[in-house]
XYZ file of C-alpha atoms in Angstrom:
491
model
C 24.263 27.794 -9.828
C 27.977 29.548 -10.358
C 29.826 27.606 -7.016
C 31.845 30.799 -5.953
C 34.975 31.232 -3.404
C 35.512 33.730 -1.367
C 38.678 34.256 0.671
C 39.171 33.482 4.683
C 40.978 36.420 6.360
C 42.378 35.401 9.874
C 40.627 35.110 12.825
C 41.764 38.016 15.150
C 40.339 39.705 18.507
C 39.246 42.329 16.669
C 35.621 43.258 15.892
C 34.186 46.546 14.315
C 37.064 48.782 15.866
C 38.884 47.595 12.460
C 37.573 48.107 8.910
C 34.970 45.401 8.403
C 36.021 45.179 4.187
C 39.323 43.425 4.277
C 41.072 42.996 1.333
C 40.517 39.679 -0.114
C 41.710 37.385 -3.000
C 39.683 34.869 -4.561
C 40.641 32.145 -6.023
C 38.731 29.931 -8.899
C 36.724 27.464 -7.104
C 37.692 24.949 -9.012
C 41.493 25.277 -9.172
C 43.829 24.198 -6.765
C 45.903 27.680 -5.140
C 48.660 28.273 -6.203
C 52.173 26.558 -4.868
C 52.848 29.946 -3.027
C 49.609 29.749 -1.377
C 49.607 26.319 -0.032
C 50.642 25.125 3.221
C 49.426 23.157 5.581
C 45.629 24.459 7.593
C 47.406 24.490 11.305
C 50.534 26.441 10.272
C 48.439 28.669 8.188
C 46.131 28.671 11.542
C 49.192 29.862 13.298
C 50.417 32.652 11.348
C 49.667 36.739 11.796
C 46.396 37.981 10.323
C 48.130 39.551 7.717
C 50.038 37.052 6.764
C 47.676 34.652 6.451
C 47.114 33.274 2.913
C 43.288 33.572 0.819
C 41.675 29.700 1.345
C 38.648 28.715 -0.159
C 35.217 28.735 1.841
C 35.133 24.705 1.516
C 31.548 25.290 3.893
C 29.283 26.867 1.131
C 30.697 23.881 -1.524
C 29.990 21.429 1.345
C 26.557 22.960 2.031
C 25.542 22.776 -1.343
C 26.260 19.072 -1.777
C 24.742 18.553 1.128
C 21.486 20.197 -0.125
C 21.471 18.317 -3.016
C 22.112 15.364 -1.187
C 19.031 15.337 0.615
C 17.060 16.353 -2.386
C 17.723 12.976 -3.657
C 17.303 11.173 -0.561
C 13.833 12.763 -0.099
C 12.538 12.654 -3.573
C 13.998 8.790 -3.980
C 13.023 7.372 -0.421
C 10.209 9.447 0.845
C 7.437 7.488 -1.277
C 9.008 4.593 0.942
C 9.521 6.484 4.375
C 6.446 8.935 4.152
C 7.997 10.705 7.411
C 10.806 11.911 5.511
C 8.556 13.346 2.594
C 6.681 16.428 2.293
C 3.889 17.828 4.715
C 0.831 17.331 3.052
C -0.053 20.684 3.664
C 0.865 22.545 6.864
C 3.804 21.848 9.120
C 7.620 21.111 8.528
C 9.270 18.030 7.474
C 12.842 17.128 6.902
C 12.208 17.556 3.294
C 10.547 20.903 3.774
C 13.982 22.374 4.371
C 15.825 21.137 1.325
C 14.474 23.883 -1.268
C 15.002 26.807 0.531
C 18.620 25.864 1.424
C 19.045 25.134 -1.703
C 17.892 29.319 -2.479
C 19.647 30.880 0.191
C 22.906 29.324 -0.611
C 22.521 30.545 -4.211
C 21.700 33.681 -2.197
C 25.139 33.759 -0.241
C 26.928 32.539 -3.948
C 25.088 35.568 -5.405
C 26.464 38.026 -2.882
C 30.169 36.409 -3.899
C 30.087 36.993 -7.342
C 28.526 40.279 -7.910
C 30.682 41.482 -5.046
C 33.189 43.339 -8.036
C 31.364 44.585 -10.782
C 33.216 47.087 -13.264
C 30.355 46.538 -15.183
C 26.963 46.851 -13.833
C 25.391 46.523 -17.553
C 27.681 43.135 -18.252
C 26.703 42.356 -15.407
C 23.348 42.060 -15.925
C 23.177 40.369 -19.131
C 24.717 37.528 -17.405
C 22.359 37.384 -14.601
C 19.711 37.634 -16.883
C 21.342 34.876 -19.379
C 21.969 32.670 -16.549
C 18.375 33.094 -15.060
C 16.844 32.261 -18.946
C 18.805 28.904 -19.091
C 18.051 27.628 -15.854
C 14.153 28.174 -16.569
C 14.078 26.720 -20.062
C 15.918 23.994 -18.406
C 13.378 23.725 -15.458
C 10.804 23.298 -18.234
C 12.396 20.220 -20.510
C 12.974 18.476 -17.650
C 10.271 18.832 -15.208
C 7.378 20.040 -17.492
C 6.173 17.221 -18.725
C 8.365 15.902 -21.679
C 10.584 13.702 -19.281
C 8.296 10.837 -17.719
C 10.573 9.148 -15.321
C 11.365 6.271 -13.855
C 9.185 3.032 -14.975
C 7.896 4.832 -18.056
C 10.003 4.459 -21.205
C 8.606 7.105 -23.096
C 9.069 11.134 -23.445
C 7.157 14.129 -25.070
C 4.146 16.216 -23.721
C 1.631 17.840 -25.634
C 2.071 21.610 -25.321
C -1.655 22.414 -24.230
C -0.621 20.506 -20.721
C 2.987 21.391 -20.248
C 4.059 22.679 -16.580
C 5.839 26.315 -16.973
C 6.900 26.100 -13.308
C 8.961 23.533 -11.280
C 11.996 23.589 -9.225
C 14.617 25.084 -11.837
C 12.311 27.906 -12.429
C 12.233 28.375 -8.619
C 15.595 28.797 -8.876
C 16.116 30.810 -11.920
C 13.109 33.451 -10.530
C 14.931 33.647 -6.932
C 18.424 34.100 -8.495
C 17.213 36.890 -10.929
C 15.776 38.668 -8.125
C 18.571 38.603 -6.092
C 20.862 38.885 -8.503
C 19.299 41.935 -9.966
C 18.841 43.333 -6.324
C 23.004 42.991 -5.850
C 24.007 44.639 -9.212
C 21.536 47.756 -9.035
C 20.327 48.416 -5.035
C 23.950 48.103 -3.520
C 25.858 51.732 -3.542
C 29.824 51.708 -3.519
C 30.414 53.291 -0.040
C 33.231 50.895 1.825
C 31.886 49.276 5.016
C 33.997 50.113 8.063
C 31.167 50.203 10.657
C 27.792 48.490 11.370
C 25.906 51.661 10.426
C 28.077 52.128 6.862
C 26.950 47.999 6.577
C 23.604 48.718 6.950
C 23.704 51.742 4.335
C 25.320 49.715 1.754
C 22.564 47.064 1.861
C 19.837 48.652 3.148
C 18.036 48.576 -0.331
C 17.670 45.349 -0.408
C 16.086 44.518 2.152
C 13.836 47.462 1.550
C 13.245 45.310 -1.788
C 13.071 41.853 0.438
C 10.074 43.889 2.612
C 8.230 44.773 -0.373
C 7.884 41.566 -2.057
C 6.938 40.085 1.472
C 4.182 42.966 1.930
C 2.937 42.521 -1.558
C 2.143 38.271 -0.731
C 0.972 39.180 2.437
C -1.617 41.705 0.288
C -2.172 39.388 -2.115
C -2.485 36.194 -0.265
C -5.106 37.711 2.376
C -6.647 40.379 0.220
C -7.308 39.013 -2.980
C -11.397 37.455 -2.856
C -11.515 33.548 -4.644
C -14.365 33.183 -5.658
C -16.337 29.389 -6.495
C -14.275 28.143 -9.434
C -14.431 25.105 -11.704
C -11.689 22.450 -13.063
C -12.052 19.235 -14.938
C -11.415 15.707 -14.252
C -10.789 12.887 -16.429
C -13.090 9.775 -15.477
C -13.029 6.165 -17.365
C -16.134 4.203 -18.153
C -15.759 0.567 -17.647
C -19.142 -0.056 -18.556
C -18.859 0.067 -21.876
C -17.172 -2.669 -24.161
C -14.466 0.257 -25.297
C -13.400 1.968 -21.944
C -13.330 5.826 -23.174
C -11.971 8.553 -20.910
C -14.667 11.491 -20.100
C -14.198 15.125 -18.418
C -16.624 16.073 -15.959
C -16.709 19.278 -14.678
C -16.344 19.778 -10.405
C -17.058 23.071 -8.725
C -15.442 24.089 -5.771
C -16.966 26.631 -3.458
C -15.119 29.501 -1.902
C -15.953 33.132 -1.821
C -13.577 33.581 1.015
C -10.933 35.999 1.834
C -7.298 34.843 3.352
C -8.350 31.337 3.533
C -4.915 29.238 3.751
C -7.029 25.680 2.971
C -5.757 23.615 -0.011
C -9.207 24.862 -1.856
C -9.398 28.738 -1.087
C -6.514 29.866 -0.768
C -4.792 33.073 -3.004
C -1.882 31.500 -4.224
C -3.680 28.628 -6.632
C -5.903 31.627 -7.763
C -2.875 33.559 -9.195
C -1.663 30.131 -11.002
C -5.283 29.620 -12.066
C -5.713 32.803 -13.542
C -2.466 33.726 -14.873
C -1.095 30.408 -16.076
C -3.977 28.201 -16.405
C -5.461 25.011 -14.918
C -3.968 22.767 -17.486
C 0.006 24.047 -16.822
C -0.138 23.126 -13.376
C 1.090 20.162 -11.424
C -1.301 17.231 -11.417
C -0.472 15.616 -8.610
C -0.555 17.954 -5.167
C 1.351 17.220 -2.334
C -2.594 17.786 -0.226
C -3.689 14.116 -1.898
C -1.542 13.233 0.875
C -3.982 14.998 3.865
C -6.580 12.746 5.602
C -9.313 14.387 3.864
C -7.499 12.673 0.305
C -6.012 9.536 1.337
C -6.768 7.030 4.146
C -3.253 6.092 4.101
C -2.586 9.597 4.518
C 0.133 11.251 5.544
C 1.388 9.147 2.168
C -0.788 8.552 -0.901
C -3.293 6.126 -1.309
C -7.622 5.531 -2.079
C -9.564 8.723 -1.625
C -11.585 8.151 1.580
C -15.624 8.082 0.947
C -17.342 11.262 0.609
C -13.617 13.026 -0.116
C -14.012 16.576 -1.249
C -13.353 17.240 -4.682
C -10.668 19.502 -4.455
C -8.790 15.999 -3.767
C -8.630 15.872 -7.379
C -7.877 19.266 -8.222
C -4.497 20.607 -9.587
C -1.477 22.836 -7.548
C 1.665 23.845 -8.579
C 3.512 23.926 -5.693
C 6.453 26.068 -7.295
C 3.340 28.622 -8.564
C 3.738 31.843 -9.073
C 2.955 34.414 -5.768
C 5.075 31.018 -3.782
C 7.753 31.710 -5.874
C 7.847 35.411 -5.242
C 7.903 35.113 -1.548
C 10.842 31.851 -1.952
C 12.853 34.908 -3.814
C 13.371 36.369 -0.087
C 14.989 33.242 0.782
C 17.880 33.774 -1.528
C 17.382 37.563 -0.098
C 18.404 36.101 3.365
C 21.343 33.947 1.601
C 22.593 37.370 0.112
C 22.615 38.861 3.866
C 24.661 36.004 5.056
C 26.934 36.579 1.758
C 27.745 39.828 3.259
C 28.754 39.058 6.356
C 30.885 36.579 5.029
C 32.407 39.335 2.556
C 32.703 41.860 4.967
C 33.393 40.471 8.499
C 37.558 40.043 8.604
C 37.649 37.178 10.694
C 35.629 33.600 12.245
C 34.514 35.332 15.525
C 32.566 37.694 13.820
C 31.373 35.819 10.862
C 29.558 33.447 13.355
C 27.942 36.102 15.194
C 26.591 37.831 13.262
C 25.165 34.657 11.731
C 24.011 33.118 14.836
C 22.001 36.212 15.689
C 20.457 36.178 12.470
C 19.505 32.793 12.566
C 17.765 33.115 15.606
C 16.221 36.757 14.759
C 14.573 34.535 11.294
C 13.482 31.219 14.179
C 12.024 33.143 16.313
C 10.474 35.350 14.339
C 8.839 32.195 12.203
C 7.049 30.876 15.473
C 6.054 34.827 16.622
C 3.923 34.022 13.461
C 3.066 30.525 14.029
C 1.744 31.757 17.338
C -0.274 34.721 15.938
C -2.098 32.091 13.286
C 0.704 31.961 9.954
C 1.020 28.108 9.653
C 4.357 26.334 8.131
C 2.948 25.699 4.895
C 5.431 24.627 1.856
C 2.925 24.717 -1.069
C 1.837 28.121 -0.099
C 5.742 28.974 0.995
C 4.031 31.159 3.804
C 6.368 34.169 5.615
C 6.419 31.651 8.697
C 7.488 28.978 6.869
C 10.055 31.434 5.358
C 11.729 32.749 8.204
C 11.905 29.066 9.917
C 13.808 27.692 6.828
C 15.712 30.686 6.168
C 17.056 30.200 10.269
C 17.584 26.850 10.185
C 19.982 26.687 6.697
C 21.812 29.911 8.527
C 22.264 27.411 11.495
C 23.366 24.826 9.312
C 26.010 27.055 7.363
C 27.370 28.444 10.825
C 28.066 24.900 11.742
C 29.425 23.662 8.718
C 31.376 26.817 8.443
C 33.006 25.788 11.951
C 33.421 22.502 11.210
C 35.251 23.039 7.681
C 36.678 26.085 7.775
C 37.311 27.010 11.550
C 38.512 23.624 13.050
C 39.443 22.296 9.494
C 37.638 18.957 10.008
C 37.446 18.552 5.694
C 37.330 14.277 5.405
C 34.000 13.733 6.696
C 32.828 15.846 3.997
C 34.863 15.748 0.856
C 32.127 13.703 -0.637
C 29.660 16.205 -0.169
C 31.923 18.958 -0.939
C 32.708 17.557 -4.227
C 28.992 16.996 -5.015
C 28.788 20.612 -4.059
C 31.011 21.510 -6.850
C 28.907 19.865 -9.505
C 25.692 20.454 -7.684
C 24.042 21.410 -11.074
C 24.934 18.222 -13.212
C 24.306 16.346 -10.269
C 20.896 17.874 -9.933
C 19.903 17.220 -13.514
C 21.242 13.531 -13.292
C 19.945 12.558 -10.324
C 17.113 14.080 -8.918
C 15.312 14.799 -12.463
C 15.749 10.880 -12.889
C 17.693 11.593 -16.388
C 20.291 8.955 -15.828
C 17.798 6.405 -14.192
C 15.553 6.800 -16.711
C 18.194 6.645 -19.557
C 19.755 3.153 -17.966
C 16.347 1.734 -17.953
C 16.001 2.307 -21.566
C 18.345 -0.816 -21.432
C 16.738 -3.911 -20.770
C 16.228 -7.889 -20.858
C 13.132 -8.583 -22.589
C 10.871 -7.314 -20.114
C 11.668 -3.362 -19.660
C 11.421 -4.469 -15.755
C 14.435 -6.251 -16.442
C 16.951 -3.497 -16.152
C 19.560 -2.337 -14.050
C 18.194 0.385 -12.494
C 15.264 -1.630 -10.661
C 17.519 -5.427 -10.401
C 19.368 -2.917 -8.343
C 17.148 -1.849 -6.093
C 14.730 -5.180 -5.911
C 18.356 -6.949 -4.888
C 18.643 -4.752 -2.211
C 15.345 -5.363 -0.786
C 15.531 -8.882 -1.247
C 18.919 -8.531 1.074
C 17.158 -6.782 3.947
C 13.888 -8.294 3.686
C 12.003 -5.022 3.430
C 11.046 -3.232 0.814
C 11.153 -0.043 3.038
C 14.947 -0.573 4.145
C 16.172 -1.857 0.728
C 14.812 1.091 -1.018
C 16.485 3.204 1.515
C 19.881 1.309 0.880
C 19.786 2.138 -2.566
C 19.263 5.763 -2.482
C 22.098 6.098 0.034
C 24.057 3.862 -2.272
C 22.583 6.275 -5.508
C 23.715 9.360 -3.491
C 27.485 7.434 -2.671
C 27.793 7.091 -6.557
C 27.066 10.797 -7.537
C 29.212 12.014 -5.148
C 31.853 9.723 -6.699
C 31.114 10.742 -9.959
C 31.307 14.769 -8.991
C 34.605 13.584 -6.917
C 36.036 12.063 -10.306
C 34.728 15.214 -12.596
C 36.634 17.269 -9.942
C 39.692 15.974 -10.154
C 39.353 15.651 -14.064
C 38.554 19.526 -13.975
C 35.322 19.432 -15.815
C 32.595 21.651 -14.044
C 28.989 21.923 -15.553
C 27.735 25.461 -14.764
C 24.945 27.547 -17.045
């Protein structure tokens, strides 16, 4: 989660008729240039190529704030605004885009930092450091010890803990790619398309593999009729005790892409166990779980039992095939490395993005739904598009036109994206403030807040609404005053 810089070359005529590697010079993201390197964006816009002075790629720290942004606007306010939350199984969402951006602009970081690497063994160890810290991270705070909001009380009993969550995600998709930067990229200098495509062309042999071996495993592997438990209460008796009853769920399918059937819970099943996995699916939320579906609510009568069933949806084969994303960010990384000025840099990013869009609904067409939980090679390529879209036009807006205001809050969330992350959309801080109460633990600051707010706009909907855009104001404050104090959480 290392927020990296990477130097702006000029914007000339030019395009591969010049050596594509320019000679850059980075600066620490989180350091103001130097006096000799400062001047104002329009002269600097106005001076020779070469004279041009290195600037920071503002873009990639506004494009990361932004991402984790929306991670708290969609985790806060979709239980509220259900069309904002996840699909309950197939098709796209708003918050069906925030993860992978979130992947392949670690991907584009990745290609930034391991760009110069006198030391590929160093090198490694701290990819490999990094990637341990962020998982055993992932697990403290989304495995089960932390309880969240409205429940003051932590710990989770080791036979039930989650191994996999968002964190992880990340930590397993960095690795990947990080691993994939130090060892499959050769030295040669790029000067050409061709000597661009030799450099990297490893990696995406490594980015085809991984995709071939889901697509294997997801329609080859057989699941057969398998059995989980449930945990039912009887009221009947004078001391309500819990019991576990056993459900059965048939299959004995092939490349079935249902919420029952499918490959990837079989791999989580099998390899990590029915107790480590997430206990509350996003597929309670289908019409065949909920009659208030596409939110949650009462099962509907006669609902299948696989309603009740665990799914991590950060398991295992998903998390292989999310690892292309930040593949796709490390593409874009090169470009950005490589390509001396705007002109290029946008097209080549604009073509990619809509090689990865169209490609997505090819697949669509041909029967490969958008599917999240499953993090299908559709569902891939559309995501994977879309955040290149959305870094070509931030990377206008910023860093071509210098338009910077709009987004300095973002930008310095951005820079603290990882702090911000574990504050805010783990519900650490929430849940710490409401350790602080007035008698009643509903009596705390956290929900006065929010029940205020929906008192003011008479609707519990818009209130709720108000104060995660009002929760998301503050953290970007609070990165914007960490910022300018110099303090910078990285692992």
């Amino acid at each position: 989660m290392d927020t990296t810089v990477v130097a702006i070359a000029g914007d000339g005529d030019d395009s591969f008729r010049r050596p594509l590697l320019a000679h850059t010079e980075e600066i620490h993201p989180y350091e103001e240039p130097p006096s000799s390197q400062r001047a104002p964006l329009d002269a600097a816009a106005a001076q020779p190529e070469q004279q041009r002075k290195s600037l920071r790629v503002a873009s990639l720290d506004v494009f990361r704030g932004f991402t984790v942004a929306m991670m708290i606007l969609v985790d806060d306010a979709g239980g509220a605004w259900p069309g904002i939350n996840h699909a309950p199984w197939f098709g796209v969402t708003m918050a069906d885009f925030v993860m992978p951006a979130f992947l392949f602009i670690i991907g584009v970081s990745a290609a930034v930092v391991f760009k110069k690497m006198p030391n590929k063994t160093a090198a490694t160890k701290k990819a490999m450091v990094r990637a341990i810290k962020l998982f055993i991270l992932g697990v403290i705070l989304q495995g089960g010890y932390i309880h969240g909001r409205h429940k003051l009380m932590y710990g989770v009993d080791l036979d039930q803990i989650r191994w996999l969550g968002v964190l992880q995600r990340i930590a397993i998709g960095y690795f990947l790619a990080a691993i994939s930067e130090i060892w499959l990229v050769n030295n040669n200098s790029v000067d050409s398309p061709v000597s661009f495509v030799k450099k990297y062309f490893m990696e995406w042999i490594m980015a085809m593999m991984i995709t071939v071996l889901y697509v294997a495993l997801v329609f080859g592997l057989y699941v057969p009729n398998w059995e989980f438990k449930v945990k039912i209460s009887n009221p009947t008796l004078s001391t309500p005790i819990s019991l576990v009853e056993m459900k059965t769920i048939h299959c004995g399918v092939r490349g079935s892409l249902g919420p029952p059937c499918n490959a990837v819970g079989l791999v989580d099943r099998v390899l990590l166990g029915e107790n480590h996995l997430y206990k509350n699916p996003v597929y309670k939320r289908t019409k065949e779980c909920s009659i208030n579906s596409p939110d949650y609510g009462p099962p509907p009568p006669n609902a299948p039992d696989w309603c009740l069933a665990p799914f991590d949806p950060e398991g295992l084969l998903s998390t292989l095939m999310a690892a292309v994303t930040c593949f796709v960010g490390l593409h874009f990384g090169h470009v950005l490395i490589h390509c001396k000025n705007h002109s290029q840099r946008m097209l080549f990013w604009l073509l990619a993005s809509t090689v990865l869009t169209i490609f997505a609904f090819l697949l669509l067409l041909l029967g490969m739904p958008f599917s999240k939980p499953l993090y299908t090679v559709s569902y891939m390529l559309l995501t994977a598009g879309v955040s290149g879209f959305l870094l070509l036009l931030l990377y206008y807006i910023v860093d071509v036109i210098h338009i910077k205001k709009p987004f300095i809050l973002f930008q310095w969330m951005g820079m603290n994206a990882l702090i911000v992350y574990v504050l805010a959309a783990c519900e650490l801080f929430p849940t710490l403030i409401q350790g602080f109460y007035w008698r009643s633990p509903e009596n705390n600051l956290v929900d006065i807040t929010e029940s205020l707010l929906q008192a003011i706009f008479h609707s519990k909907r818009w209130g709720t609404l108000a104060f995660v855009l009002l929760e998301i104001v503050f953290w970007c404050l609070v990165a914007g005053f960490l910022h300018m104090k110099g303090v910078y959480l990285k692992l």
